[in-house]
mmCIF file with all atom_site columns, C-alpha atoms in Angstrom:
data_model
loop_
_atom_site.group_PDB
_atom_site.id
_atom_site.type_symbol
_atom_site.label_atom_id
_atom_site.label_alt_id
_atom_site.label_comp_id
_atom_site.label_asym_id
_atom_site.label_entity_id
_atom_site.label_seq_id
_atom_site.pdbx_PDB_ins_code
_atom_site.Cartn_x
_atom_site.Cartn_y
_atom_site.Cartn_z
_atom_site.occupancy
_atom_site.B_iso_or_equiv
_atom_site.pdbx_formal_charge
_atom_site.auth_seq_id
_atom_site.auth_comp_id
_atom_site.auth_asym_id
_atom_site.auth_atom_id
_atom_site.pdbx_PDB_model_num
ATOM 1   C CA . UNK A 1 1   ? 52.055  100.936 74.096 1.00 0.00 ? 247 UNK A CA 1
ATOM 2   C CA . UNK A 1 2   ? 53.289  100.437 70.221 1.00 0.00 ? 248 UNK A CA 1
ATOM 3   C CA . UNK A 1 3   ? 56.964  101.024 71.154 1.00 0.00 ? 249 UNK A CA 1
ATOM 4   C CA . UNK A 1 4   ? 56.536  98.690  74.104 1.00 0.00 ? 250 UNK A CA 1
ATOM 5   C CA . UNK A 1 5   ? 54.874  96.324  71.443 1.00 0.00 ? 251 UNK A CA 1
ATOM 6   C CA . UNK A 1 6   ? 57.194  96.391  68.966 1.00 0.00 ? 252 UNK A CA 1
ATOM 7   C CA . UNK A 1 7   ? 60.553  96.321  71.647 1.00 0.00 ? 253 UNK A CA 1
ATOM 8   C CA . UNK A 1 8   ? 58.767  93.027  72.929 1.00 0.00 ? 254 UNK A CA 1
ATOM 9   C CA . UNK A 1 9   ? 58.545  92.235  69.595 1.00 0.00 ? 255 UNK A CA 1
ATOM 10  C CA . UNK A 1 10  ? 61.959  92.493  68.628 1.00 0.00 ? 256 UNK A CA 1
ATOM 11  C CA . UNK A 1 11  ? 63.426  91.228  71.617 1.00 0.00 ? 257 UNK A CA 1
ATOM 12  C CA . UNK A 1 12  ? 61.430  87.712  70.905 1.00 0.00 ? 258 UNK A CA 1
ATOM 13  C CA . UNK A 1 13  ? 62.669  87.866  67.192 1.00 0.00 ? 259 UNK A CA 1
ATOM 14  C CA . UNK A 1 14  ? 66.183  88.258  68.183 1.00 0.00 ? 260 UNK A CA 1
ATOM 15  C CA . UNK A 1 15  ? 65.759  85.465  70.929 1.00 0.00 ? 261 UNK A CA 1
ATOM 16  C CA . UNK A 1 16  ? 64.588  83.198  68.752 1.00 0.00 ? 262 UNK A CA 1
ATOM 17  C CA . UNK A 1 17  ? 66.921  83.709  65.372 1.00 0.00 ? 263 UNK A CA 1
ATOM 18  C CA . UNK A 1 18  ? 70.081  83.167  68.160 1.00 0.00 ? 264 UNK A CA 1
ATOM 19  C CA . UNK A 1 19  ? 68.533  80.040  69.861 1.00 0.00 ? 265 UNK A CA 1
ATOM 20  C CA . UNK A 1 20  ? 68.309  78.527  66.787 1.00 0.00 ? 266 UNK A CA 1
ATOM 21  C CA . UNK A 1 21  ? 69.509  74.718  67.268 1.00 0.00 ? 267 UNK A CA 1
ATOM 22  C CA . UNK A 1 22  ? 73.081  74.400  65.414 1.00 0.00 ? 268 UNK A CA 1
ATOM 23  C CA . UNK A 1 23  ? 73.752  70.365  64.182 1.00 0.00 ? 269 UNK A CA 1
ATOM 24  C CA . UNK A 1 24  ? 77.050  69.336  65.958 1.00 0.00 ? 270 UNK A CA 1
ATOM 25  C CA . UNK A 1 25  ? 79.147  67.612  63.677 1.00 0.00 ? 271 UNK A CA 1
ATOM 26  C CA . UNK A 1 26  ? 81.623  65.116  65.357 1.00 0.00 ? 272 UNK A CA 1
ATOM 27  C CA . UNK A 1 27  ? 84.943  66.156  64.525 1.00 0.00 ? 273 UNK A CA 1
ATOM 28  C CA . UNK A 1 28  ? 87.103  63.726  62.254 1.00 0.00 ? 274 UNK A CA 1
ATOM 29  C CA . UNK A 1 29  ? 90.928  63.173  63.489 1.00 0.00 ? 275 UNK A CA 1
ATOM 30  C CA . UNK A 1 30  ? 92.924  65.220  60.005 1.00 0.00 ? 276 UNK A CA 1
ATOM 31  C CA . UNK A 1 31  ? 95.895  65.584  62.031 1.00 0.00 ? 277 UNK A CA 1
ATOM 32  C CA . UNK A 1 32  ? 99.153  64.516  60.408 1.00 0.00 ? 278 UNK A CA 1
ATOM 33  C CA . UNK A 1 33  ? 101.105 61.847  62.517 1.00 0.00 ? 279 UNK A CA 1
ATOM 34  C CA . UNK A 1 34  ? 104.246 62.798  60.927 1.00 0.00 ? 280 UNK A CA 1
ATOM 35  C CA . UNK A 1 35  ? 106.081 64.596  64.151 1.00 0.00 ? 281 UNK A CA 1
ATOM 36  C CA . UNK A 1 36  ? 105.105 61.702  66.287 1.00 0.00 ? 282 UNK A CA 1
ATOM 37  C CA . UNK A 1 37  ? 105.933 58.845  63.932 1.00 0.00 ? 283 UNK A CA 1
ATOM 38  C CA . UNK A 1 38  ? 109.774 60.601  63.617 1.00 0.00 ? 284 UNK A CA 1
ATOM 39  C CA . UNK A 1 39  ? 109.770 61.090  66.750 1.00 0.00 ? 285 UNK A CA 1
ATOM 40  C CA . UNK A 1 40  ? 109.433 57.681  67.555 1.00 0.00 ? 286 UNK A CA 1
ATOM 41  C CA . UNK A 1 41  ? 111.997 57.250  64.810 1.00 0.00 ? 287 UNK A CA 1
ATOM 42  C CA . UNK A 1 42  ? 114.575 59.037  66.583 1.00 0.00 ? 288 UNK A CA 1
ATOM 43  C CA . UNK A 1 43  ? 113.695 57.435  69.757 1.00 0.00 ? 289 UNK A CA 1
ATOM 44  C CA . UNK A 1 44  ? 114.513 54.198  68.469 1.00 0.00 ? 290 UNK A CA 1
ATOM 45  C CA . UNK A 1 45  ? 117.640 55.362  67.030 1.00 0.00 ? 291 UNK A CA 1
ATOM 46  C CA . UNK A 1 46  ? 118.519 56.549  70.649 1.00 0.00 ? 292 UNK A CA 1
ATOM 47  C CA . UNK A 1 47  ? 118.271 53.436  71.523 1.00 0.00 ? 293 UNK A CA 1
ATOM 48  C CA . UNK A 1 48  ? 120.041 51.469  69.279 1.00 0.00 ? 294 UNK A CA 1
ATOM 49  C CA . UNK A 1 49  ? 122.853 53.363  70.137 1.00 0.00 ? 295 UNK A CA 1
ATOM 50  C CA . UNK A 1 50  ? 122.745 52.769  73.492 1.00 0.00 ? 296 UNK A CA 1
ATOM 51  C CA . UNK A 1 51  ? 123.027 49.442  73.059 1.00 0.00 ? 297 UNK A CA 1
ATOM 52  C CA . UNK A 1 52  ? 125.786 49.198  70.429 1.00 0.00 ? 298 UNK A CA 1
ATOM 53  C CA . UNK A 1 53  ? 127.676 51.900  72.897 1.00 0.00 ? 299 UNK A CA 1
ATOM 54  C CA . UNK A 1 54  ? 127.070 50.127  76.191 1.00 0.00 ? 300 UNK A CA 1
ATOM 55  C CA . UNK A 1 55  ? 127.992 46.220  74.273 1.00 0.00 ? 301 UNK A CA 1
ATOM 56  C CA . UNK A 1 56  ? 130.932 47.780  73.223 1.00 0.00 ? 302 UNK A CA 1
ATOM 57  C CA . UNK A 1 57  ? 131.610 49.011  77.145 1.00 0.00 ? 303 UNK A CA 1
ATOM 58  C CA . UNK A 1 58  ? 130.856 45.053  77.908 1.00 0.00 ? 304 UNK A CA 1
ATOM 59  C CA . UNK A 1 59  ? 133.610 43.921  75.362 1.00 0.00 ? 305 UNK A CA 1
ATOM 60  C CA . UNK A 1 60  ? 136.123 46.360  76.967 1.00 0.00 ? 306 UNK A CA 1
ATOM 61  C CA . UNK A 1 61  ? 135.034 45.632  80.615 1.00 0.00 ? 307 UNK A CA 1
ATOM 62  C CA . UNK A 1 62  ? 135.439 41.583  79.667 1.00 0.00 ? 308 UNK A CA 1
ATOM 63  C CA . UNK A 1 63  ? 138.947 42.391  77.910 1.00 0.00 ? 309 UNK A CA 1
ATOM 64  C CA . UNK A 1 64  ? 139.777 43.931  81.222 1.00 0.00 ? 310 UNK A CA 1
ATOM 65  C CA . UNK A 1 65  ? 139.156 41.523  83.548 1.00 0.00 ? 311 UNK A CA 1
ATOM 66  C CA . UNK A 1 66  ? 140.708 38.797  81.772 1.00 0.00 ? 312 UNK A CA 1
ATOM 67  C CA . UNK A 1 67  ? 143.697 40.490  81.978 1.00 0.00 ? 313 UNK A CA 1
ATOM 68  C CA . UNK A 1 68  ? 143.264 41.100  85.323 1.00 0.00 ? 314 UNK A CA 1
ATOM 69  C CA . UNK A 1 69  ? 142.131 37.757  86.655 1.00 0.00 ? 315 UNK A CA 1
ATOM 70  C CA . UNK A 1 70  ? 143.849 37.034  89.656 1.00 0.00 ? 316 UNK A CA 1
ATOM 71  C CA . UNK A 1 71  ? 142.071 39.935  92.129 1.00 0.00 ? 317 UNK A CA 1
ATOM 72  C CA . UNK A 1 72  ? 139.623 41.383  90.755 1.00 0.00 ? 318 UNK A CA 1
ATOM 73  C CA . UNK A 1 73  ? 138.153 43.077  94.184 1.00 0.00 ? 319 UNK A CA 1
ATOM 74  C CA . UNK A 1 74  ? 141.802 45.039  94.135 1.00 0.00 ? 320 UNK A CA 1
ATOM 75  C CA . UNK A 1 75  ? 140.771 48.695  93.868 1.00 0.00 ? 321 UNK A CA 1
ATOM 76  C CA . UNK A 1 76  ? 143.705 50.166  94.281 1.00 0.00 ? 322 UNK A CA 1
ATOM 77  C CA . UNK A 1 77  ? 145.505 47.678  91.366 1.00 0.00 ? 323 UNK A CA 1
ATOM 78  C CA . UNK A 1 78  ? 142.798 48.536  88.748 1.00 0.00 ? 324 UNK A CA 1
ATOM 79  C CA . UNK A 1 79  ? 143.100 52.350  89.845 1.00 0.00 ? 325 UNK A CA 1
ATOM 80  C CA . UNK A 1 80  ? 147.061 52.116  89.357 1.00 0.00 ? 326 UNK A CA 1
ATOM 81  C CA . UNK A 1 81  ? 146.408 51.733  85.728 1.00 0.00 ? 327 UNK A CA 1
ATOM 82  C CA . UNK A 1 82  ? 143.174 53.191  84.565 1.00 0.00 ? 328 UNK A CA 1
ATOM 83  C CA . UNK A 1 83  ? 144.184 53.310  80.634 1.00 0.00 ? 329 UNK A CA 1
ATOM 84  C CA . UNK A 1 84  ? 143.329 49.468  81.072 1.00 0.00 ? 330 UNK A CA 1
ATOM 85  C CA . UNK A 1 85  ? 141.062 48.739  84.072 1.00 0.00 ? 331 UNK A CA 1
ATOM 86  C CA . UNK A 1 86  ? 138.249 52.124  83.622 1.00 0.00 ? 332 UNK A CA 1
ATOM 87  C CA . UNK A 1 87  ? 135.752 49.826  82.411 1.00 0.00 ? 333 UNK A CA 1
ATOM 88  C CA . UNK A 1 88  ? 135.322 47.747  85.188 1.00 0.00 ? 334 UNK A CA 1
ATOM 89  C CA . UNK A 1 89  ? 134.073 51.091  87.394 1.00 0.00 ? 335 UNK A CA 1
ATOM 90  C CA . UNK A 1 90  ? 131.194 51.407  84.413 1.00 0.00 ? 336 UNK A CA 1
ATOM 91  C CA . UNK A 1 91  ? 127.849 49.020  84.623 1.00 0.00 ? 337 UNK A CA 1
ATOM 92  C CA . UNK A 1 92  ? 126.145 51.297  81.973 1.00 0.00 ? 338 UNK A CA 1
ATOM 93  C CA . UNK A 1 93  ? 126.028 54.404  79.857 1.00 0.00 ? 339 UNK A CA 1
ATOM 94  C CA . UNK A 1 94  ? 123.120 55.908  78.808 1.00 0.00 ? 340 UNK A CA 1
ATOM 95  C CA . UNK A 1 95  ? 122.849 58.782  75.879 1.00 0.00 ? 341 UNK A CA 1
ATOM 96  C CA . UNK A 1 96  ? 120.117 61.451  76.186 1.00 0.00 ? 342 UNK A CA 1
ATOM 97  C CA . UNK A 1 97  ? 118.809 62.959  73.256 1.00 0.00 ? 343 UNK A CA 1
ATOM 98  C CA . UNK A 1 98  ? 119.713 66.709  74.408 1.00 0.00 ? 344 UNK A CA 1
ATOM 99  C CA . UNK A 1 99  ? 123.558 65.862  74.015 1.00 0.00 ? 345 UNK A CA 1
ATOM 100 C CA . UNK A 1 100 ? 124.214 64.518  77.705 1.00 0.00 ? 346 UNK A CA 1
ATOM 101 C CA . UNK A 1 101 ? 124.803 61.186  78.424 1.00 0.00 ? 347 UNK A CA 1
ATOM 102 C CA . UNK A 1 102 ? 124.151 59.149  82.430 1.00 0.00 ? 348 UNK A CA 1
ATOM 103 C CA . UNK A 1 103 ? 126.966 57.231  83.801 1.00 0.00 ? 349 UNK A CA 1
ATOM 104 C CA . UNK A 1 104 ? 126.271 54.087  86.306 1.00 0.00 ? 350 UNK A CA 1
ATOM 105 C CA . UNK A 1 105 ? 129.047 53.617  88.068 1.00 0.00 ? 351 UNK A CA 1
ATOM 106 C CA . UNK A 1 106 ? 130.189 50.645  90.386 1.00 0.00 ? 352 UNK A CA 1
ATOM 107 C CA . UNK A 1 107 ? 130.587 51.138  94.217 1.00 0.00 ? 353 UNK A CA 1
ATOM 108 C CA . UNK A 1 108 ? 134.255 51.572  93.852 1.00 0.00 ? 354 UNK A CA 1
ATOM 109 C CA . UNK A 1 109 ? 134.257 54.004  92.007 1.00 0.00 ? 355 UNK A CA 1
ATOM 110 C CA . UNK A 1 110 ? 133.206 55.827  94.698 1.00 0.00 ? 356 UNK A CA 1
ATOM 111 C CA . UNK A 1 111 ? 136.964 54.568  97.009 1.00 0.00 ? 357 UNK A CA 1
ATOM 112 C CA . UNK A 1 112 ? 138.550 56.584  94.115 1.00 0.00 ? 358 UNK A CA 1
ATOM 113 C CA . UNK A 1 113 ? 139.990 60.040  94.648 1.00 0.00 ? 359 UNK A CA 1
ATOM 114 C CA . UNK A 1 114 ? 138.163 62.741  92.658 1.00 0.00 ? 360 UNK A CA 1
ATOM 115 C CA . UNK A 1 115 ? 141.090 63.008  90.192 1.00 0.00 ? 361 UNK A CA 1
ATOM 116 C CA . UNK A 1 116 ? 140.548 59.507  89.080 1.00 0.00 ? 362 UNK A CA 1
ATOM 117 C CA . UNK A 1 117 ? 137.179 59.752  88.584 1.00 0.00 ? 363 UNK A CA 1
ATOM 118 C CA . UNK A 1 118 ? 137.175 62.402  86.264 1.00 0.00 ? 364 UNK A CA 1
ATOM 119 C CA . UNK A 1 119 ? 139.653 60.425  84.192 1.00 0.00 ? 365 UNK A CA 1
ATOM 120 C CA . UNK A 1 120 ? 137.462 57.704  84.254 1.00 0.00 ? 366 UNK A CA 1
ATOM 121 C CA . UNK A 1 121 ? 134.409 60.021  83.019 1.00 0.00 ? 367 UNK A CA 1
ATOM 122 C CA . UNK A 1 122 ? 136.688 61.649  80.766 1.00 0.00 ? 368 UNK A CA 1
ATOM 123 C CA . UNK A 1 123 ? 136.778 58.196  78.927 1.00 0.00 ? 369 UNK A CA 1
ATOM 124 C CA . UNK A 1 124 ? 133.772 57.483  78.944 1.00 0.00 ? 370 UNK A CA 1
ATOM 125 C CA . UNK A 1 125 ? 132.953 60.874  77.616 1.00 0.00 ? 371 UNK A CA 1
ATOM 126 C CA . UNK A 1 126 ? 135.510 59.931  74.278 1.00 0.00 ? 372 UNK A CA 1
ATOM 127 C CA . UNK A 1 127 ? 133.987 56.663  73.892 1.00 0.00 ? 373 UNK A CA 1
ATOM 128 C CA . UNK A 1 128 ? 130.540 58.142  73.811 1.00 0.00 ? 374 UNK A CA 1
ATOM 129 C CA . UNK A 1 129 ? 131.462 60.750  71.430 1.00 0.00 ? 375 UNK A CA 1
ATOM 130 C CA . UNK A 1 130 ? 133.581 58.267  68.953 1.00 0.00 ? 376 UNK A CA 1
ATOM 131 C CA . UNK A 1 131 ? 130.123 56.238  68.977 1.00 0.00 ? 377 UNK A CA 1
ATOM 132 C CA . UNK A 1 132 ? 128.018 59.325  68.547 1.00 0.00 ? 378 UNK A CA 1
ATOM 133 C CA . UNK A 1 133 ? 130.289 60.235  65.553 1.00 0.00 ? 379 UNK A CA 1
ATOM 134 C CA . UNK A 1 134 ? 128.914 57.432  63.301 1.00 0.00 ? 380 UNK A CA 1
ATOM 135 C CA . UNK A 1 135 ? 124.931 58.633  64.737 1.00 0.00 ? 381 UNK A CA 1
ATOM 136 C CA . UNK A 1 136 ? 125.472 62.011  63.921 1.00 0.00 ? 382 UNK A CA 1
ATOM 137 C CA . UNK A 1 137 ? 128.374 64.614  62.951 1.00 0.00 ? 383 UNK A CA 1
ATOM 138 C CA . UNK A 1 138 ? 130.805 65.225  65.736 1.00 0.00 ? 384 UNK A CA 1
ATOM 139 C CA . UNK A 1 139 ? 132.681 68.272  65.551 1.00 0.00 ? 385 UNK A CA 1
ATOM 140 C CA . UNK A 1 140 ? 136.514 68.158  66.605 1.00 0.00 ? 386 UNK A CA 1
ATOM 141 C CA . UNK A 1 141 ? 135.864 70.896  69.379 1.00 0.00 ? 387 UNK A CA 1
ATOM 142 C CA . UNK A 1 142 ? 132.911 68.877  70.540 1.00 0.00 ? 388 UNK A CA 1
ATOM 143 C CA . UNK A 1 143 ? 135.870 66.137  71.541 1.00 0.00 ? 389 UNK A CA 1
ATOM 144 C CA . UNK A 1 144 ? 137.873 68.297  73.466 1.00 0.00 ? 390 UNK A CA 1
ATOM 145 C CA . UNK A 1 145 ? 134.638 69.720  75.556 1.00 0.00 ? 391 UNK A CA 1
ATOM 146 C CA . UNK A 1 146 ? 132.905 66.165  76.130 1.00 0.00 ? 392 UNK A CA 1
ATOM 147 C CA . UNK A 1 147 ? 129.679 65.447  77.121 1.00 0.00 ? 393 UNK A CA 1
ATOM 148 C CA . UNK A 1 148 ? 127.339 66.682  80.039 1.00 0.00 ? 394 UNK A CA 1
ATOM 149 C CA . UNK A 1 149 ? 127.463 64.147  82.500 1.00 0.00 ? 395 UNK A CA 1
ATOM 150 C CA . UNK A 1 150 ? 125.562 62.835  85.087 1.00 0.00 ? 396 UNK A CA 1
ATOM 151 C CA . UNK A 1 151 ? 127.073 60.018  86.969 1.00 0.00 ? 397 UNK A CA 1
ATOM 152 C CA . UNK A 1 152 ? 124.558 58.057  89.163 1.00 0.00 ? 398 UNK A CA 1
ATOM 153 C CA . UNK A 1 153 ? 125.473 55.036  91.762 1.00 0.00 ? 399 UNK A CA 1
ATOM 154 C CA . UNK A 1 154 ? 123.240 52.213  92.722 1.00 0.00 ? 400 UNK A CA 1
ATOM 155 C CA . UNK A 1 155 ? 119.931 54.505  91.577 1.00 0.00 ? 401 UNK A CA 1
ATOM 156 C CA . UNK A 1 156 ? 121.674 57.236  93.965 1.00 0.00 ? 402 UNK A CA 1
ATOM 157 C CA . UNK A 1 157 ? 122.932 60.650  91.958 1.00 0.00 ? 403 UNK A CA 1
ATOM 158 C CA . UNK A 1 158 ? 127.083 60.922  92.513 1.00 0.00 ? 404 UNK A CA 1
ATOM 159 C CA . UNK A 1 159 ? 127.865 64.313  90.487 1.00 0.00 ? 405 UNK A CA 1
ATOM 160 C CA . UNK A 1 160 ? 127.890 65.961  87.531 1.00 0.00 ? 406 UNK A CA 1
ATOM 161 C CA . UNK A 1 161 ? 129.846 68.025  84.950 1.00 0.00 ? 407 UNK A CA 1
ATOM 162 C CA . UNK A 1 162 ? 129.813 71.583  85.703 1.00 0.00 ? 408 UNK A CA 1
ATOM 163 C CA . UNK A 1 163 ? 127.411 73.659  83.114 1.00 0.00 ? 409 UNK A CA 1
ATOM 164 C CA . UNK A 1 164 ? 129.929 75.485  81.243 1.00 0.00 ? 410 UNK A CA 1
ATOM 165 C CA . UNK A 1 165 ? 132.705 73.272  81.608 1.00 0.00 ? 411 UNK A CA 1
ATOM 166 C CA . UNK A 1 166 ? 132.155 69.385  80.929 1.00 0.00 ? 412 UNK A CA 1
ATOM 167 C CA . UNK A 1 167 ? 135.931 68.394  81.662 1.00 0.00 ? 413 UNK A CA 1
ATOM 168 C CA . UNK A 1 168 ? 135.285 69.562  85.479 1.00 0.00 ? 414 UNK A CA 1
ATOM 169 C CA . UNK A 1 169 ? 133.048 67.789  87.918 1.00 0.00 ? 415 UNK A CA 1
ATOM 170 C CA . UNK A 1 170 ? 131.275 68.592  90.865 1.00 0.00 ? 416 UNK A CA 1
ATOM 171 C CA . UNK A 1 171 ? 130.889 65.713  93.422 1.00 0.00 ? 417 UNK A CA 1
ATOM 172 C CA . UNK A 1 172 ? 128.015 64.654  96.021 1.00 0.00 ? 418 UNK A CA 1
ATOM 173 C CA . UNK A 1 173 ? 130.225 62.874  98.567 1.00 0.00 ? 419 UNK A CA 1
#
């Protein structure tokens, strides 16, 4: 009867030392809002860039069709000499932060054959990276590999640069 008395005994001191009530203490917010604040910093500088890259594409695009004036619905003129007329296949570039940048494209660029595409991604790639040279360091090998690419037409995905090799393109048509 002792031993039962005393293990009853215990058991209700143990019970009541660990149902003790303990105050809850609202937590205070201590965190540092450094990571978010840069990077909403970078963010921003993504998107400057975008928009001093794809004004500049606007200048070249208006150059070209005032050169070109007279037909400007003439694929096959404006494909004869692409060194002047690749602009006017571009509505809008857009840089991602991981290195790759999206290419809208107009629907004639999809009448081109695939060899004149990938010229005409080719130069956007160079005028992405001479832009992205004054945003961050470009290296001289990073010109000759170019960008990953994903080239998208009216909201619908066209193709993309291959994963090891940005110069070569895989189409969706």
């Amino acid at each position: 009867m002792k031993n039962r008395l005393s293990l009853i005994l215990t058991a209700l001191s143990i019970s009541m030392f660990t149902n003790i009530a303990t105050p809850v203490i609202a937590a205070t917010d201590t965190t540092d809002h450094y990571d978010e604040f840069r990077a909403q910093r970078f963010f921003n500088k993504i998107k400057k860039f975008n928009e001093k890259l794809n004004k500049c594409l606007n200048n070249k695009t208006e150059l070209a069709i005032h050169k070109f004036k007279a037909d400007s619905k003439s694929t096959a003129r404006k494909s004869g000499n692409l060194k002047i007329y690749w602009t006017t296949f571009i509505k809008r570039i857009n840089y991602l932060k991981n290195d790759q940048i999206e290419v809208y494209v107009t629907d004639e660029f999809k009448t081109l054959p695939h060899r004149k595409r990938v010229q005409i991604i080719e130069s956007v790639q160079q005028l992405a990276l001479s832009y992205l040279d004054d945003f961050k360091a470009v290296t001289p090998s990073r010109y000759s590999e170019g960008l990953a690419t994903t080239v998208f037409c009216d909201g619908n995905y066209l193709g993309r640069s291959l994963f090891l090799d940005n110069k070569d393109f895989k189409w969706n048509d």
